[in-house]
Amino acid sequence: MRRLRLILGDQLNINHSWFREPERSTSSDVIYVLMEVRSETDYVVHHAQKVLGIFAAMRGFANALESAGLKVHYIRLSDADNQQDFIGNLRQLISQFGITYIERQQADEYRLESLLLKAPELLGVDIRVVDSEHFLANRTAISQQFAVKVQRMEFFYRDLRKQYQILVDEKNQPLGGRWNYDQENRKRWNGKPHLPEWYKLSEDLSELWHEIQSCNVRTLGKSQAEDFPWPITRSQAKAWLAHFIAHALPDFGEFQDAMTIASTKLFHAGISFALNIKLLHPMEVIQAAINEFNAGRVSIATTEGFVRQILGWREFVRAVYWARMPTYSQLNVLRHERPLPSWYWDGATKMNCLHHAISQSLNTGYAHHIQRLMVTGNFALLAGCAPDEVDAWYLGIYVDAFEWVEMPNTRGMSQYADGGILGSKPYAGSASYINKMSDYCKNCHYQHKLRHGEKACPFNSLYWHFHARHSERLSKNPRIGMTYRLWGIMTTQERQKTLAQAELYLANIDEL
Ligand SMILES: Cc1cc2nc3c(=O)[nH]c(=O)nc-3n(C[C@H](O)[C@H](O)[C@H](O)COP(=O)(O)OP(=O)(O)OC[C@H]3O[C@@H](n4cnc5c(N)ncnc54)[C@H](O)[C@@H]3O)c2cc1C
Ligand code: SF4
């Protein structure tokens, strides 16, 4: 009996039980298969660093398995007999190697899981599905629970903290006396503390990049192929994590919402790519932070704030995704239909915050959470851009973008297209928020305090336009009652001028 074990590009988990005794098999009866296929490079236009990083990491992973004595079959993008999709290649391998059954790990994306569920029928072989052994919440149990009612993130996260005994005492109460330190974690960064250096990697991937280009794969952004900055092996990912823990974690909490032109990453971890392709396990990241807390080097507020992102938000968005797909991908409760402005693709806008966040994303494939949520996402929401377009942009532009995590964050959290399944209110903000949390407004063509007039910041009039056009749905939401009260006490003339300014900006959106 010959078995084929399929490893997808985001399943590079060397600690999976497949590779541990007694599951592990070095006999020639088991063939581990990895494949680079056009169906994956082309379902959306990806950032060049994402395609490069995933393929480089897959090649490295295949080499590591081979060095450990396992039999590996690797299909490169440019191989002449590459059928360029999973089913075509599997069909070919079944006859080439006389495969009698296939094993695979559960796919994280609905698109792939549904395709692979059809594979036994399409290929005429049995396929055994095993857990990817990466996530901390059980996918089946939580999807069933959330299919009925989605719990609020806060309570979902507290349950996981108790289940895994993370930052709780023997009575299951939170260490430090509080579950949530968000209030302490919202400071603007004014030049201090000193910014840490981003962990320096500089792998030369130019050969792989030429191969990708010779296959005419469409990508966006800078490839950085000669000086590739993202971790593509487990040892690089571990060194990257250790660097973050030692140099940036102590200040992560307080400045996690801050933005500055002086730094891409501030005190953020930059580990999402390594986590999402499974070079790192979420529990080892959480444990590394807790060790620092136990050693007295990091405050409870920062430790909790960091753990919340991984044990809380990351697991939570995955649970919402799996409970609510495929309908989630079509939700558009605010009926937003506008195309994304053209400058989302090149950063050529006079709005400094957007210019900075988009240019940085094109150059690095990275933006931190608040740049994604309160700058690019916020603008698309206020302007009424179509969630399908916004989703495609986020799925393309970030190195860490995989649909299970990208879509709930984009369509749910940032565009409120799910009507509040994921969050209790839209993340809509005016220039006052951006100015409070960043230094972008200082050097902007527009003036952050103005609502109308030639130099008025577009975020201001669009903010009120958004609330005015959705008042029927949103004004009853107690969490945004204050906004509507402020709108109510503005003079009629002020409201008219503000709405007229927004209309003017929307009519000329590509020129902003
Ligand atoms: C519109 C939008 C789209 C997003 N798309 C993606 C995406 O495609 N892929 C992705 O991994 N994250 C996405 N996020 C979440 C978050 O912005 C990134 O995980 C984070 O910026 C990655 O950088 P970091 O590793 O420096 O994160 P840090 O701020 O240092 O946080 C540490 C880790 O926590 C996890 N995390 C933090 N916030 C979230 C969140 N909201 N959802 C899930 N995990 C979280 C990530 O794994 C991250 O690496 C998106 C957020 C928004 C608002
Ligand atoms: S003034 Fe407005 S457009 Fe300019 S940086 Fe500030 S928020 Fe952005």
mmCIF file of C-alpha atoms in Angstrom, residues 129-366:
data_model
loop_
_atom_site.group_PDB
_atom_site.id
_atom_site.type_symbol
_atom_site.label_atom_id
_atom_site.label_comp_id
_atom_site.label_asym_id
_atom_site.label_seq_id
_atom_site.Cartn_x
_atom_site.Cartn_y
_atom_site.Cartn_z
ATOM 1 C CA VAL A 129 -8.036 14.123 6.887
ATOM 2 C CA VAL A 130 -6.051 14.901 10.034
ATOM 3 C CA ASP A 131 -5.785 18.013 12.196
ATOM 4 C CA SER A 132 -3.106 20.551 11.314
ATOM 5 C CA GLU A 133 -2.205 20.577 15.039
ATOM 6 C CA HIS A 134 -1.673 24.318 14.941
ATOM 7 C CA PHE A 135 -4.675 26.114 16.406
ATOM 8 C CA LEU A 136 -5.806 26.248 20.014
ATOM 9 C CA ALA A 137 -9.597 26.259 19.606
ATOM 10 C CA ASN A 138 -11.194 23.097 18.260
ATOM 11 C CA ARG A 139 -12.524 23.988 14.810
ATOM 12 C CA THR A 140 -15.486 21.615 14.731
ATOM 13 C CA ALA A 141 -16.709 22.383 18.245
ATOM 14 C CA ILE A 142 -16.361 26.143 17.970
ATOM 15 C CA SER A 143 -17.866 26.304 14.458
ATOM 16 C CA GLN A 144 -20.904 24.424 15.704
ATOM 17 C CA GLN A 145 -21.235 26.762 18.667
ATOM 18 C CA PHE A 146 -20.735 29.925 16.587
ATOM 19 C CA ALA A 147 -23.069 28.719 13.851
ATOM 20 C CA VAL A 148 -25.871 29.254 16.377
ATOM 21 C CA LYS A 149 -24.542 32.391 18.079
ATOM 22 C CA VAL A 150 -21.175 34.086 17.880
ATOM 23 C CA GLN A 151 -19.828 34.764 21.346
ATOM 24 C CA ARG A 152 -18.200 38.162 21.946
ATOM 25 C CA MET A 153 -14.423 37.935 21.512
ATOM 26 C CA GLU A 154 -13.774 38.952 25.117
ATOM 27 C CA PHE A 155 -15.622 35.937 26.561
ATOM 28 C CA PHE A 156 -14.317 33.508 23.965
ATOM 29 C CA TYR A 157 -10.792 34.627 24.883
ATOM 30 C CA ARG A 158 -11.382 34.344 28.643
ATOM 31 C CA ASP A 159 -12.636 30.790 28.134
ATOM 32 C CA LEU A 160 -9.440 29.909 26.254
ATOM 33 C CA ARG A 161 -7.301 31.485 28.967
ATOM 34 C CA LYS A 162 -8.987 29.270 31.525
ATOM 35 C CA GLN A 163 -8.810 26.195 29.313
ATOM 36 C CA TYR A 164 -5.065 26.615 28.756
ATOM 37 C CA GLN A 165 -4.343 28.156 32.195
ATOM 38 C CA ILE A 166 -2.826 31.278 30.637
ATOM 39 C CA LEU A 167 -2.309 34.248 32.979
ATOM 40 C CA VAL A 168 -4.829 32.909 35.508
ATOM 41 C CA ASP A 169 -4.431 31.909 39.147
ATOM 42 C CA GLU A 170 -5.490 28.652 40.783
ATOM 43 C CA LYS A 171 -9.079 29.964 41.049
ATOM 44 C CA ASN A 172 -9.163 30.720 37.328
ATOM 45 C CA GLN A 173 -9.083 34.442 38.051
ATOM 46 C CA PRO A 174 -6.923 36.728 35.878
ATOM 47 C CA LEU A 175 -3.403 37.498 37.099
ATOM 48 C CA GLY A 176 -3.152 41.170 38.000
ATOM 49 C CA GLY A 177 -6.865 41.236 38.859
ATOM 50 C CA ARG A 178 -8.174 42.188 35.409
ATOM 51 C CA TRP A 179 -8.932 40.323 32.200
ATOM 52 C CA ASN A 180 -8.395 43.314 29.954
ATOM 53 C CA TYR A 181 -5.733 46.046 29.847
ATOM 54 C CA ASP A 182 -6.819 47.756 26.606
ATOM 55 C CA GLN A 183 -7.133 51.130 28.385
ATOM 56 C CA GLU A 184 -3.404 51.178 29.216
ATOM 57 C CA ASN A 185 -2.468 50.082 25.728
ATOM 58 C CA ARG A 186 -3.464 53.108 23.642
ATOM 59 C CA LYS A 187 -0.596 55.580 23.814
ATOM 60 C CA ARG A 188 0.713 57.768 21.040
ATOM 61 C CA TRP A 189 4.450 57.377 20.351
ATOM 62 C CA ASN A 190 6.291 60.704 20.605
ATOM 63 C CA GLY A 191 9.833 59.578 19.844
ATOM 64 C CA LYS A 192 10.398 57.669 23.063
ATOM 65 C CA PRO A 193 11.119 54.911 23.975
ATOM 66 C CA HIS A 194 13.799 54.198 21.416
ATOM 67 C CA LEU A 195 12.570 52.109 18.455
ATOM 68 C CA PRO A 196 14.029 48.601 18.208
ATOM 69 C CA GLU A 197 15.701 47.430 15.006
ATOM 70 C CA TRP A 198 13.656 44.953 12.957
ATOM 71 C CA TYR A 199 15.409 41.553 13.026
ATOM 72 C CA LYS A 200 17.644 41.546 9.964
ATOM 73 C CA LEU A 201 17.360 38.722 7.476
ATOM 74 C CA SER A 202 18.714 39.020 3.961
ATOM 75 C CA GLU A 203 18.264 35.799 2.059
ATOM 76 C CA ASP A 204 19.056 35.993 -1.656
ATOM 77 C CA LEU A 205 15.985 34.616 -3.447
ATOM 78 C CA SER A 206 16.698 36.155 -6.853
ATOM 79 C CA GLU A 207 16.890 32.799 -8.636
ATOM 80 C CA LEU A 208 13.452 31.794 -7.373
ATOM 81 C CA TRP A 209 12.130 35.238 -8.262
ATOM 82 C CA HIS A 210 13.354 34.869 -11.867
ATOM 83 C CA GLU A 211 11.634 31.499 -12.047
ATOM 84 C CA ILE A 212 8.358 33.007 -10.801
ATOM 85 C CA GLN A 213 8.667 35.870 -13.264
ATOM 86 C CA SER A 214 9.501 33.576 -16.155
ATOM 87 C CA CYS A 215 6.153 31.860 -15.507
ATOM 88 C CA ASN A 216 4.450 35.286 -15.848
ATOM 89 C CA VAL A 217 2.866 35.224 -12.405
ATOM 90 C CA ARG A 218 1.223 38.608 -11.762
ATOM 91 C CA THR A 219 2.231 40.129 -8.428
ATOM 92 C CA LEU A 220 2.157 43.514 -6.744
ATOM 93 C CA GLY A 221 4.657 45.431 -4.617
ATOM 94 C CA LYS A 222 8.433 45.157 -4.249
ATOM 95 C CA SER A 223 9.930 41.665 -4.336
ATOM 96 C CA GLN A 224 13.039 42.372 -2.200
ATOM 97 C CA ALA A 225 14.297 39.170 -3.809
ATOM 98 C CA GLU A 226 17.997 39.889 -3.316
ATOM 99 C CA ASP A 227 17.574 40.842 0.277
ATOM 100 C CA PHE A 228 14.517 38.928 1.401
ATOM 101 C CA PRO A 229 13.399 40.150 4.819
ATOM 102 C CA TRP A 230 10.888 37.526 6.083
ATOM 103 C CA PRO A 231 11.682 34.282 7.938
ATOM 104 C CA ILE A 232 11.404 31.272 5.648
ATOM 105 C CA THR A 233 12.772 28.524 7.896
ATOM 106 C CA ARG A 234 11.860 27.468 11.397
ATOM 107 C CA SER A 235 15.244 28.479 12.779
ATOM 108 C CA GLN A 236 14.919 31.958 11.252
ATOM 109 C CA ALA A 237 11.408 32.267 12.652
ATOM 110 C CA LYS A 238 12.574 31.260 16.135
ATOM 111 C CA ALA A 239 15.447 33.779 16.020
ATOM 112 C CA TRP A 240 13.016 36.463 14.817
ATOM 113 C CA LEU A 241 10.637 35.715 17.697
ATOM 114 C CA ALA A 242 13.463 35.764 20.257
ATOM 115 C CA HIS A 243 14.602 39.144 18.927
ATOM 116 C CA PHE A 244 11.094 40.580 19.216
ATOM 117 C CA ILE A 245 10.653 39.232 22.744
ATOM 118 C CA ALA A 246 13.960 40.728 23.897
ATOM 119 C CA HIS A 247 13.806 44.095 22.127
ATOM 120 C CA ALA A 248 10.213 45.098 21.387
ATOM 121 C CA LEU A 249 7.779 43.177 23.584
ATOM 122 C CA PRO A 250 8.362 45.320 26.706
ATOM 123 C CA ASP A 251 6.866 48.329 24.868
ATOM 124 C CA PHE A 252 4.401 46.438 22.668
ATOM 125 C CA GLY A 253 1.383 46.996 24.887
ATOM 126 C CA GLU A 254 1.445 50.735 25.456
ATOM 127 C CA PHE A 255 2.170 51.608 21.826
ATOM 128 C CA GLN A 256 0.247 48.911 19.978
ATOM 129 C CA ASP A 257 -2.220 51.447 18.523
ATOM 130 C CA ALA A 258 0.397 54.105 17.681
ATOM 131 C CA MET A 259 1.473 54.974 14.125
ATOM 132 C CA THR A 260 4.467 56.946 12.877
ATOM 133 C CA ILE A 261 6.287 57.788 9.676
ATOM 134 C CA ALA A 262 9.515 56.905 11.545
ATOM 135 C CA SER A 263 8.810 53.172 11.685
ATOM 136 C CA THR A 264 6.919 50.445 9.883
ATOM 137 C CA LYS A 265 6.553 48.145 12.798
ATOM 138 C CA LEU A 266 7.085 50.210 15.965
ATOM 139 C CA PHE A 267 6.963 47.592 18.733
ATOM 140 C CA HIS A 268 4.904 44.992 16.849
ATOM 141 C CA ALA A 269 6.105 41.427 16.388
ATOM 142 C CA GLY A 270 5.975 40.977 12.598
ATOM 143 C CA ILE A 271 5.396 37.257 13.186
ATOM 144 C CA SER A 272 2.102 36.786 11.337
ATOM 145 C CA PHE A 273 3.720 35.368 8.179
ATOM 146 C CA ALA A 274 5.730 32.795 10.160
ATOM 147 C CA LEU A 275 2.689 31.934 12.287
ATOM 148 C CA ASN A 276 0.300 31.613 9.351
ATOM 149 C CA ILE A 277 2.527 29.266 7.368
ATOM 150 C CA LYS A 278 3.074 27.395 10.659
ATOM 151 C CA LEU A 279 6.801 27.866 11.094
ATOM 152 C CA LEU A 280 5.823 29.005 14.586
ATOM 153 C CA HIS A 281 3.167 27.561 16.871
ATOM 154 C CA PRO A 282 0.887 30.048 18.643
ATOM 155 C CA MET A 283 1.496 28.410 22.025
ATOM 156 C CA GLU A 284 5.260 28.781 21.775
ATOM 157 C CA VAL A 285 4.798 32.484 21.009
ATOM 158 C CA ILE A 286 2.437 32.922 23.974
ATOM 159 C CA GLN A 287 4.782 30.963 26.233
ATOM 160 C CA ALA A 288 7.762 33.095 25.189
ATOM 161 C CA ALA A 289 5.866 36.228 26.272
ATOM 162 C CA ILE A 290 4.737 34.666 29.548
ATOM 163 C CA ASN A 291 8.311 33.649 30.363
ATOM 164 C CA GLU A 292 9.300 37.311 30.112
ATOM 165 C CA PHE A 293 6.440 38.285 32.393
ATOM 166 C CA ASN A 294 7.436 35.612 34.922
ATOM 167 C CA ALA A 295 11.012 36.892 34.820
ATOM 168 C CA GLY A 296 9.719 40.373 35.681
ATOM 169 C CA ARG A 297 10.882 41.942 32.430
ATOM 170 C CA VAL A 298 7.457 42.693 30.964
ATOM 171 C CA SER A 299 4.349 44.193 32.596
ATOM 172 C CA ILE A 300 1.066 42.359 32.965
ATOM 173 C CA ALA A 301 -0.625 44.970 30.724
ATOM 174 C CA THR A 302 1.757 44.297 27.851
ATOM 175 C CA THR A 303 1.765 40.531 28.325
ATOM 176 C CA GLU A 304 -2.017 40.385 28.426
ATOM 177 C CA GLY A 305 -2.282 42.752 25.435
ATOM 178 C CA PHE A 306 0.014 40.522 23.394
ATOM 179 C CA VAL A 307 -1.544 37.208 24.447
ATOM 180 C CA ARG A 308 -4.988 38.652 23.608
ATOM 181 C CA GLN A 309 -3.922 39.108 19.955
ATOM 182 C CA ILE A 310 -2.920 35.482 19.519
ATOM 183 C CA LEU A 311 -5.084 33.492 21.899
ATOM 184 C CA GLY A 312 -7.969 35.929 21.472
ATOM 185 C CA TRP A 313 -8.260 37.634 18.106
ATOM 186 C CA ARG A 314 -6.414 35.114 15.955
ATOM 187 C CA GLU A 315 -8.404 32.134 17.223
ATOM 188 C CA PHE A 316 -11.632 34.125 17.296
ATOM 189 C CA VAL A 317 -11.563 35.290 13.655
ATOM 190 C CA ARG A 318 -10.840 31.734 12.559
ATOM 191 C CA ALA A 319 -13.839 30.491 14.549
ATOM 192 C CA VAL A 320 -16.146 33.104 12.977
ATOM 193 C CA TYR A 321 -14.803 32.256 9.518
ATOM 194 C CA TRP A 322 -15.411 28.519 9.830
ATOM 195 C CA ALA A 323 -18.814 28.933 11.466
ATOM 196 C CA ARG A 324 -20.115 31.365 8.872
ATOM 197 C CA MET A 325 -18.555 30.416 5.532
ATOM 198 C CA PRO A 326 -19.472 30.400 2.694
ATOM 199 C CA THR A 327 -22.212 33.017 3.252
ATOM 200 C CA TYR A 328 -19.794 35.271 5.129
ATOM 201 C CA SER A 329 -17.923 35.987 1.895
ATOM 202 C CA GLN A 330 -21.024 37.558 0.355
ATOM 203 C CA LEU A 331 -22.145 39.748 3.247
ATOM 204 C CA ASN A 332 -22.538 43.427 2.458
ATOM 205 C CA VAL A 333 -25.164 44.747 4.870
ATOM 206 C CA LEU A 334 -24.241 48.384 4.250
ATOM 207 C CA ARG A 335 -24.648 47.836 0.494
ATOM 208 C CA HIS A 336 -21.343 49.474 -0.315
ATOM 209 C CA GLU A 337 -20.590 49.315 -4.041
ATOM 210 C CA ARG A 338 -17.915 51.906 -4.845
ATOM 211 C CA PRO A 339 -14.691 50.694 -6.524
ATOM 212 C CA LEU A 340 -11.499 51.187 -4.498
ATOM 213 C CA PRO A 341 -9.755 54.441 -5.446
ATOM 214 C CA SER A 342 -6.936 53.912 -7.935
ATOM 215 C CA TRP A 343 -4.292 55.119 -5.442
ATOM 216 C CA TYR A 344 -4.800 51.999 -3.287
ATOM 217 C CA TRP A 345 -2.546 50.351 -5.884
ATOM 218 C CA ASP A 346 0.304 52.872 -5.884
ATOM 219 C CA GLY A 347 -0.048 55.066 -2.790
ATOM 220 C CA ALA A 348 -0.266 58.231 -4.919
ATOM 221 C CA THR A 349 -2.599 60.272 -2.730
ATOM 222 C CA LYS A 350 -2.160 63.619 -0.984
ATOM 223 C CA MET A 351 -3.542 62.126 2.239
ATOM 224 C CA ASN A 352 -0.352 61.494 4.168
ATOM 225 C CA CYS A 353 -1.708 58.704 6.386
ATOM 226 C CA LEU A 354 -2.942 56.722 3.380
ATOM 227 C CA HIS A 355 0.093 57.543 1.281
ATOM 228 C CA HIS A 356 2.340 56.264 4.055
ATOM 229 C CA ALA A 357 0.344 53.125 4.931
ATOM 230 C CA ILE A 358 -0.149 52.071 1.298
ATOM 231 C CA SER A 359 3.417 52.805 0.145
ATOM 232 C CA GLN A 360 4.772 50.928 3.143
ATOM 233 C CA SER A 361 2.488 47.972 2.371
ATOM 234 C CA LEU A 362 3.648 47.895 -1.255
ATOM 235 C CA ASN A 363 7.294 48.053 -0.224
ATOM 236 C CA THR A 364 7.207 45.585 2.646
ATOM 237 C CA GLY A 365 4.011 43.497 2.398
ATOM 238 C CA TYR A 366 3.351 44.604 5.981
#
